[in-house]
Every structure is written in C-alpha cells, then in structure tokens.
Amino acid sequence: MVVSAAVMYNSWTLTLRVAFKEVNNAGLYFWMATDYFCDLIYTADILISMRTGYLEDGILQTDGHKLRKHYFHTVSFVLDAFSVLPVDILFLFISYDPAVRLNRLLKYYRFWHFLDRTENRTTHPNLFRLASLIQFILVIIHWNACIYFIVSRYIGFGTDNWVYPGVKGMTKLNNTYSTLARKYVYSFYWSTQTLTTIGEIPSPYTNLEYIIVTINYLTGELHGVTFYIKLLLSIFLF
C-alpha cells in the first residue's frame, strides 16, 4: 500500500513538474523532501523483497541467502535497482530538473501487483477492477496532456492552431493563457478530446504534430475498446 502510494505520487507529479516547470518554483523544498521520502520507501521495498519467501517445488523457501539470490535474478530486481539510481547527483552540475528522476516510473509494475492482490481480496472485485481502469485512463490522459504542453513549448506557443495558445512564433503566452491552472486544464482538455475523438480537434500542421495525433488516436481506440469490454464484464458479472 505504501509503495503503491509512492509510485502513484511519482506517476502524477513527476510528469506534471517536467511539463509545467513553475510548479517546482511554487514549493521546491517540499517537492525535494517528498521525492527523497519516496526514495526511502523504494529502498525499503528492495530490502523487504530480498527477504520475501517464494515457492520452490511447492515448498516455501525462507533461507536468507537463497531469498537474496532468487530476488537478484528476477526482472523485478532490475526494475527496482534502476528506479532508485541516484541520478539526483546531476543536480550538482545542472539546474534542478525533475526530468532526471523519470526513472522512478520504472517502479509502476508494483502498483499493478497491488491492484491484483487487492482485487483478489476485496468483496467487490468488479467494481474495484472498474475503478482501477478509470484511474489508469486518467493517468494516460494526464501524461498525454503533459507531453502535449512540452511539445507546444518546443514548437512555440501560438505558432499554429494545434499548439497551446500564445504569441505567434514565440514561447511567450498571452495573459489569458499564462496561468498554471489554464495551462493544465487546457492541456488535459486537449488530451481527453484527442484520446476520445469527441468534438472538433485542431488539425496538426507539422510532421511532429501529425505523429503525436496519430499515436493519440491509436491509443484512444485501443483503450476505448478495452474500457468498454471491461465495463460490460463488470456489469454482467457483478
């Protein structure tokens, strides 16, 4: 539960702070303290995993040496190790940028393990499965919104009708769209509209914009079909 909370924190806040950099300025010390607290949780999870028993030929193994050896030869250990690499040391040479901490997202598989275990223990597995799916869709929309804003900044705000509105040909924003709330809400709206293909979406102009929109359409279609299938299963099996 605690590890899953740390994973979800990184899943939502890291991408948010990479895309909308002013979020970091609003509470830099808070973000750093919370980041390192989550790192401690990640490290503790590795230590616990090294002492977690497993079945071998139907027999529960409890020997410490065998447990560590078994864990070190799993994919989980590789993901866990890379997720806690001390990349923050780069802050000694470059300005603070949460993008260097994106390796923390490799721990996301632990959240899926938490969902599987909880689903098997809850008295309403279908409702829990539906809630988990909705949460996953929201995360996808959130990540996509952040990518959209990053690409808009790279191309130039207001360069065309597809990117985030601003002064044409420049990265400066006009007053209407300069607030953090408007930036995120607009990007989240664009992401939702593109992934669901509901409403009139501004046409792309550059090759990069066409590639992003195409990936969005494909992602939206795949997740849309998956969502409705699981929704129907939840209704009929409830």
mmCIF file of C-alpha atoms in Angstrom:
data_model
loop_
_atom_site.group_PDB
_atom_site.id
_atom_site.type_symbol
_atom_site.label_atom_id
_atom_site.label_comp_id
_atom_site.label_asym_id
_atom_site.label_seq_id
_atom_site.Cartn_x
_atom_site.Cartn_y
_atom_site.Cartn_z
ATOM 1 C CA MET A 1 0.000 0.000 0.000
ATOM 2 C CA VAL A 2 2.760 2.458 0.988
ATOM 3 C CA VAL A 3 4.892 1.530 -2.031
ATOM 4 C CA SER A 4 1.898 1.933 -4.331
ATOM 5 C CA ALA A 5 1.216 5.398 -2.891
ATOM 6 C CA ALA A 6 4.839 6.396 -3.617
ATOM 7 C CA VAL A 7 4.527 5.031 -7.150
ATOM 8 C CA MET A 8 1.344 6.981 -7.783
ATOM 9 C CA TYR A 9 2.945 10.132 -6.387
ATOM 10 C CA ASN A 10 5.775 9.837 -8.894
ATOM 11 C CA SER A 11 3.406 8.886 -11.710
ATOM 12 C CA TRP A 12 1.348 12.052 -11.306
ATOM 13 C CA THR A 13 3.785 14.662 -10.039
ATOM 14 C CA LEU A 14 6.967 13.956 -11.996
ATOM 15 C CA THR A 15 5.359 14.399 -15.406
ATOM 16 C CA LEU A 16 3.439 17.419 -14.113
ATOM 17 C CA ARG A 17 6.612 19.132 -12.899
ATOM 18 C CA VAL A 18 8.540 18.300 -16.070
ATOM 19 C CA ALA A 19 5.884 19.883 -18.272
ATOM 20 C CA PHE A 20 4.787 22.777 -16.062
ATOM 21 C CA LYS A 21 8.055 23.989 -14.580
ATOM 22 C CA GLU A 22 6.504 26.754 -12.487
ATOM 23 C CA VAL A 23 5.091 24.032 -10.214
ATOM 24 C CA ASN A 24 8.647 23.421 -8.963
ATOM 25 C CA ASN A 25 9.157 27.073 -8.108
ATOM 26 C CA ALA A 26 5.988 27.134 -6.002
ATOM 27 C CA GLY A 27 7.405 24.663 -3.457
ATOM 28 C CA LEU A 28 10.842 23.380 -4.388
ATOM 29 C CA TYR A 29 11.837 22.238 -0.881
ATOM 30 C CA PHE A 30 8.504 20.473 -0.426
ATOM 31 C CA TRP A 31 8.944 18.562 -3.686
ATOM 32 C CA MET A 32 12.528 17.613 -2.857
ATOM 33 C CA ALA A 33 11.587 16.389 0.630
ATOM 34 C CA THR A 34 8.685 14.331 -0.734
ATOM 35 C CA ASP A 35 10.829 12.946 -3.550
ATOM 36 C CA TYR A 36 13.518 11.715 -1.178
ATOM 37 C CA PHE A 37 10.919 10.285 1.207
ATOM 38 C CA CYS A 38 9.561 8.220 -1.703
ATOM 39 C CA ASP A 39 13.132 7.164 -2.480
ATOM 40 C CA LEU A 40 13.403 5.826 1.064
ATOM 41 C CA ILE A 41 10.198 3.847 0.519
ATOM 42 C CA TYR A 42 11.612 2.442 -2.735
ATOM 43 C CA THR A 43 14.835 1.435 -0.960
ATOM 44 C CA ALA A 44 12.946 -0.162 1.934
ATOM 45 C CA ASP A 45 10.869 -2.129 -0.576
ATOM 46 C CA ILE A 46 14.071 -3.558 -2.081
ATOM 47 C CA LEU A 47 15.305 -4.648 1.348
ATOM 48 C CA ILE A 48 11.955 -6.282 2.112
ATOM 49 C CA SER A 49 11.876 -8.013 -1.289
ATOM 50 C CA MET A 50 15.293 -9.531 -0.505
ATOM 51 C CA ARG A 51 13.694 -11.287 2.486
ATOM 52 C CA THR A 52 10.380 -12.258 0.868
ATOM 53 C CA GLY A 53 9.796 -16.006 0.648
ATOM 54 C CA TYR A 54 8.937 -17.839 -2.555
ATOM 55 C CA LEU A 55 7.760 -21.325 -3.504
ATOM 56 C CA GLU A 56 10.165 -23.858 -4.955
ATOM 57 C CA ASP A 57 8.650 -27.239 -5.853
ATOM 58 C CA GLY A 58 5.724 -26.342 -3.607
ATOM 59 C CA ILE A 59 7.979 -25.651 -0.615
ATOM 60 C CA LEU A 60 8.203 -22.168 0.910
ATOM 61 C CA GLN A 61 11.824 -21.012 0.913
ATOM 62 C CA THR A 62 12.942 -18.964 3.923
ATOM 63 C CA ASP A 63 16.754 -19.200 3.797
ATOM 64 C CA GLY A 64 18.133 -15.651 3.601
ATOM 65 C CA HIS A 65 20.892 -16.475 1.107
ATOM 66 C CA LYS A 66 18.510 -18.261 -1.267
ATOM 67 C CA LEU A 67 15.963 -15.456 -0.990
ATOM 68 C CA ARG A 68 18.516 -12.813 -1.959
ATOM 69 C CA LYS A 69 19.898 -14.943 -4.803
ATOM 70 C CA HIS A 70 16.412 -15.577 -6.156
ATOM 71 C CA TYR A 71 15.461 -11.900 -5.982
ATOM 72 C CA PHE A 72 18.685 -10.765 -7.677
ATOM 73 C CA HIS A 73 17.859 -12.960 -10.681
ATOM 74 C CA THR A 74 14.399 -11.518 -11.266
ATOM 75 C CA VAL A 75 13.232 -8.744 -13.589
ATOM 76 C CA SER A 76 11.727 -7.054 -10.544
ATOM 77 C CA PHE A 77 15.190 -6.512 -9.080
ATOM 78 C CA VAL A 78 16.418 -4.918 -12.319
ATOM 79 C CA LEU A 79 13.476 -2.528 -12.370
ATOM 80 C CA ASP A 80 13.805 -1.802 -8.656
ATOM 81 C CA ALA A 81 17.543 -1.125 -8.947
ATOM 82 C CA PHE A 82 17.197 1.225 -11.913
ATOM 83 C CA SER A 83 14.293 3.024 -10.241
ATOM 84 C CA VAL A 84 16.489 4.110 -7.317
ATOM 85 C CA LEU A 85 19.626 5.070 -9.213
ATOM 86 C CA PRO A 86 20.990 8.280 -7.571
ATOM 87 C CA VAL A 87 20.535 10.411 -10.683
ATOM 88 C CA ASP A 88 19.939 13.403 -8.413
ATOM 89 C CA ILE A 89 23.714 13.803 -8.260
ATOM 90 C CA LEU A 90 23.363 15.534 -11.623
ATOM 91 C CA PHE A 91 21.861 18.491 -9.760
ATOM 92 C CA LEU A 92 25.420 19.312 -8.694
ATOM 93 C CA PHE A 93 26.245 20.110 -12.311
ATOM 94 C CA ILE A 94 22.928 21.236 -13.800
ATOM 95 C CA SER A 95 19.964 23.260 -12.565
ATOM 96 C CA TYR A 96 17.162 21.401 -10.777
ATOM 97 C CA ASP A 97 15.036 19.490 -13.268
ATOM 98 C CA PRO A 98 12.699 16.665 -12.175
ATOM 99 C CA ALA A 99 13.088 15.098 -15.639
ATOM 100 C CA VAL A 100 16.236 13.329 -14.431
ATOM 101 C CA ARG A 101 14.086 11.432 -11.907
ATOM 102 C CA LEU A 102 11.790 9.853 -14.505
ATOM 103 C CA ASN A 103 13.498 6.515 -13.863
ATOM 104 C CA ARG A 104 11.276 6.329 -10.748
ATOM 105 C CA LEU A 105 8.404 5.434 -13.082
ATOM 106 C CA LEU A 106 10.023 2.012 -13.659
ATOM 107 C CA LYS A 107 8.505 1.046 -10.313
ATOM 108 C CA TYR A 108 4.994 1.258 -11.760
ATOM 109 C CA TYR A 109 4.784 -2.529 -12.001
ATOM 110 C CA ARG A 110 4.460 -2.620 -8.205
ATOM 111 C CA PHE A 111 1.215 -0.705 -8.440
ATOM 112 C CA TRP A 112 -0.163 -3.385 -10.768
ATOM 113 C CA HIS A 113 0.831 -6.063 -8.243
ATOM 114 C CA PHE A 114 -1.029 -4.122 -5.550
ATOM 115 C CA LEU A 115 -4.137 -3.965 -7.731
ATOM 116 C CA ASP A 116 -4.037 -7.704 -8.437
ATOM 117 C CA ARG A 117 -3.702 -8.629 -4.766
ATOM 118 C CA THR A 118 -6.385 -6.195 -3.655
ATOM 119 C CA GLU A 119 -8.783 -7.373 -6.359
ATOM 120 C CA ASN A 120 -8.456 -10.961 -5.117
ATOM 121 C CA ARG A 121 -9.236 -9.934 -1.534
ATOM 122 C CA THR A 122 -11.993 -7.371 -1.966
ATOM 123 C CA THR A 123 -15.661 -8.360 -1.735
ATOM 124 C CA HIS A 124 -16.468 -6.307 -4.862
ATOM 125 C CA PRO A 125 -13.742 -7.220 -7.367
ATOM 126 C CA ASN A 126 -15.639 -5.989 -10.418
ATOM 127 C CA LEU A 127 -16.190 -2.503 -9.002
ATOM 128 C CA PHE A 128 -12.560 -2.391 -7.912
ATOM 129 C CA ARG A 129 -11.448 -3.502 -11.383
ATOM 130 C CA LEU A 130 -13.546 -0.756 -12.977
ATOM 131 C CA ALA A 131 -12.166 1.887 -10.593
ATOM 132 C CA SER A 132 -8.618 0.721 -11.358
ATOM 133 C CA LEU A 133 -9.283 1.013 -15.081
ATOM 134 C CA ILE A 134 -10.651 4.539 -14.710
ATOM 135 C CA GLN A 135 -7.584 5.522 -12.670
ATOM 136 C CA PHE A 136 -5.306 4.116 -15.375
ATOM 137 C CA ILE A 137 -7.166 6.045 -18.074
ATOM 138 C CA LEU A 138 -6.817 9.265 -16.085
ATOM 139 C CA VAL A 139 -3.071 8.682 -15.750
ATOM 140 C CA ILE A 140 -2.777 8.176 -19.521
ATOM 141 C CA ILE A 141 -4.718 11.391 -20.152
ATOM 142 C CA HIS A 142 -2.522 13.220 -17.635
ATOM 143 C CA TRP A 143 0.730 12.001 -19.204
ATOM 144 C CA ASN A 144 -0.575 12.833 -22.662
ATOM 145 C CA ALA A 145 -1.539 16.355 -21.523
ATOM 146 C CA CYS A 146 1.971 16.919 -20.181
ATOM 147 C CA ILE A 147 3.537 15.679 -23.424
ATOM 148 C CA TYR A 148 1.261 17.999 -25.400
ATOM 149 C CA PHE A 149 2.390 21.022 -23.393
ATOM 150 C CA ILE A 150 6.072 20.066 -23.709
ATOM 151 C CA VAL A 151 5.733 19.707 -27.476
ATOM 152 C CA SER A 152 3.845 23.008 -27.676
ATOM 153 C CA ARG A 153 6.673 24.745 -25.832
ATOM 154 C CA TYR A 154 9.230 23.123 -28.148
ATOM 155 C CA ILE A 155 7.390 24.178 -31.315
ATOM 156 C CA GLY A 156 6.416 27.572 -29.925
ATOM 157 C CA PHE A 157 3.211 28.637 -28.216
ATOM 158 C CA GLY A 158 0.746 30.073 -30.712
ATOM 159 C CA THR A 159 2.802 29.053 -33.752
ATOM 160 C CA ASP A 160 -0.306 27.388 -35.194
ATOM 161 C CA ASN A 161 -3.788 26.420 -34.048
ATOM 162 C CA TRP A 162 -2.673 22.984 -32.832
ATOM 163 C CA VAL A 163 -0.193 24.036 -30.151
ATOM 164 C CA TYR A 164 -1.016 25.694 -26.849
ATOM 165 C CA PRO A 165 -2.220 29.280 -27.492
ATOM 166 C CA GLY A 166 0.287 32.101 -27.114
ATOM 167 C CA VAL A 167 2.043 34.860 -29.043
ATOM 168 C CA LYS A 168 2.622 33.579 -32.561
ATOM 169 C CA GLY A 169 6.150 32.347 -33.213
ATOM 170 C CA MET A 170 7.294 32.850 -29.614
ATOM 171 C CA THR A 171 7.298 30.899 -26.370
ATOM 172 C CA LYS A 172 5.631 33.788 -24.545
ATOM 173 C CA LEU A 173 1.987 33.372 -23.532
ATOM 174 C CA ASN A 174 -0.726 35.967 -23.547
ATOM 175 C CA ASN A 175 -2.351 36.889 -20.244
ATOM 176 C CA THR A 176 -5.427 34.727 -20.792
ATOM 177 C CA TYR A 177 -3.412 31.522 -21.056
ATOM 178 C CA SER A 178 -0.481 32.349 -18.763
ATOM 179 C CA THR A 179 -1.879 30.930 -15.505
ATOM 180 C CA LEU A 180 -0.867 27.466 -14.368
ATOM 181 C CA ALA A 181 -4.476 26.376 -13.930
ATOM 182 C CA ARG A 182 -5.366 27.331 -17.514
ATOM 183 C CA LYS A 183 -2.263 25.626 -18.889
ATOM 184 C CA TYR A 184 -3.069 22.321 -17.234
ATOM 185 C CA VAL A 185 -6.839 22.408 -17.742
ATOM 186 C CA TYR A 186 -6.450 23.282 -21.432
ATOM 187 C CA SER A 187 -3.830 20.540 -21.940
ATOM 188 C CA PHE A 188 -5.958 17.996 -20.064
ATOM 189 C CA TYR A 189 -8.975 19.008 -22.146
ATOM 190 C CA TRP A 190 -6.982 18.631 -25.376
ATOM 191 C CA SER A 191 -5.687 15.237 -24.245
ATOM 192 C CA THR A 192 -9.157 13.990 -23.322
ATOM 193 C CA GLN A 193 -10.651 15.259 -26.559
ATOM 194 C CA THR A 194 -7.917 13.682 -28.683
ATOM 195 C CA LEU A 195 -7.879 10.292 -26.968
ATOM 196 C CA THR A 196 -11.665 10.004 -27.039
ATOM 197 C CA THR A 197 -12.003 11.614 -30.508
ATOM 198 C CA ILE A 198 -15.015 13.540 -29.211
ATOM 199 C CA GLY A 199 -15.521 17.052 -30.542
ATOM 200 C CA GLU A 200 -13.632 19.070 -33.140
ATOM 201 C CA ILE A 201 -9.878 18.760 -32.720
ATOM 202 C CA PRO A 202 -7.498 21.365 -34.247
ATOM 203 C CA SER A 203 -5.739 19.961 -37.292
ATOM 204 C CA PRO A 204 -1.976 19.332 -36.996
ATOM 205 C CA TYR A 205 0.469 21.190 -39.236
ATOM 206 C CA THR A 206 3.983 19.827 -38.723
ATOM 207 C CA ASN A 207 5.196 16.232 -39.047
ATOM 208 C CA LEU A 208 5.730 16.036 -35.294
ATOM 209 C CA GLU A 209 2.162 17.151 -34.660
ATOM 210 C CA TYR A 210 0.821 14.556 -37.115
ATOM 211 C CA ILE A 211 2.828 11.793 -35.386
ATOM 212 C CA ILE A 212 1.548 12.765 -31.934
ATOM 213 C CA VAL A 213 -2.072 12.973 -33.062
ATOM 214 C CA THR A 214 -1.820 9.591 -34.824
ATOM 215 C CA ILE A 215 -0.387 7.954 -31.684
ATOM 216 C CA ASN A 216 -3.181 9.572 -29.664
ATOM 217 C CA TYR A 217 -5.858 8.201 -31.971
ATOM 218 C CA LEU A 218 -4.393 4.685 -31.852
ATOM 219 C CA THR A 219 -4.022 4.800 -28.071
ATOM 220 C CA GLY A 220 -7.544 6.136 -27.661
ATOM 221 C CA GLU A 221 -9.031 3.429 -29.844
ATOM 222 C CA LEU A 222 -7.206 0.595 -28.089
ATOM 223 C CA HIS A 223 -8.058 1.803 -24.591
ATOM 224 C CA GLY A 224 -11.594 2.651 -25.615
ATOM 225 C CA VAL A 225 -12.262 -0.911 -26.743
ATOM 226 C CA THR A 226 -10.612 -2.312 -23.609
ATOM 227 C CA PHE A 227 -12.618 0.002 -21.362
ATOM 228 C CA TYR A 228 -15.987 -0.954 -22.821
ATOM 229 C CA ILE A 229 -15.202 -4.658 -22.743
ATOM 230 C CA LYS A 230 -14.242 -4.496 -19.058
ATOM 231 C CA LEU A 231 -17.229 -2.274 -18.334
ATOM 232 C CA LEU A 232 -19.615 -4.830 -19.844
ATOM 233 C CA LEU A 233 -17.899 -7.668 -17.975
ATOM 234 C CA SER A 234 -18.180 -5.727 -14.726
ATOM 235 C CA ILE A 235 -21.894 -5.138 -15.298
ATOM 236 C CA PHE A 236 -22.781 -8.717 -16.216
ATOM 237 C CA LEU A 237 -20.533 -10.363 -13.632
ATOM 238 C CA PHE A 238 -21.417 -8.046 -10.751
#
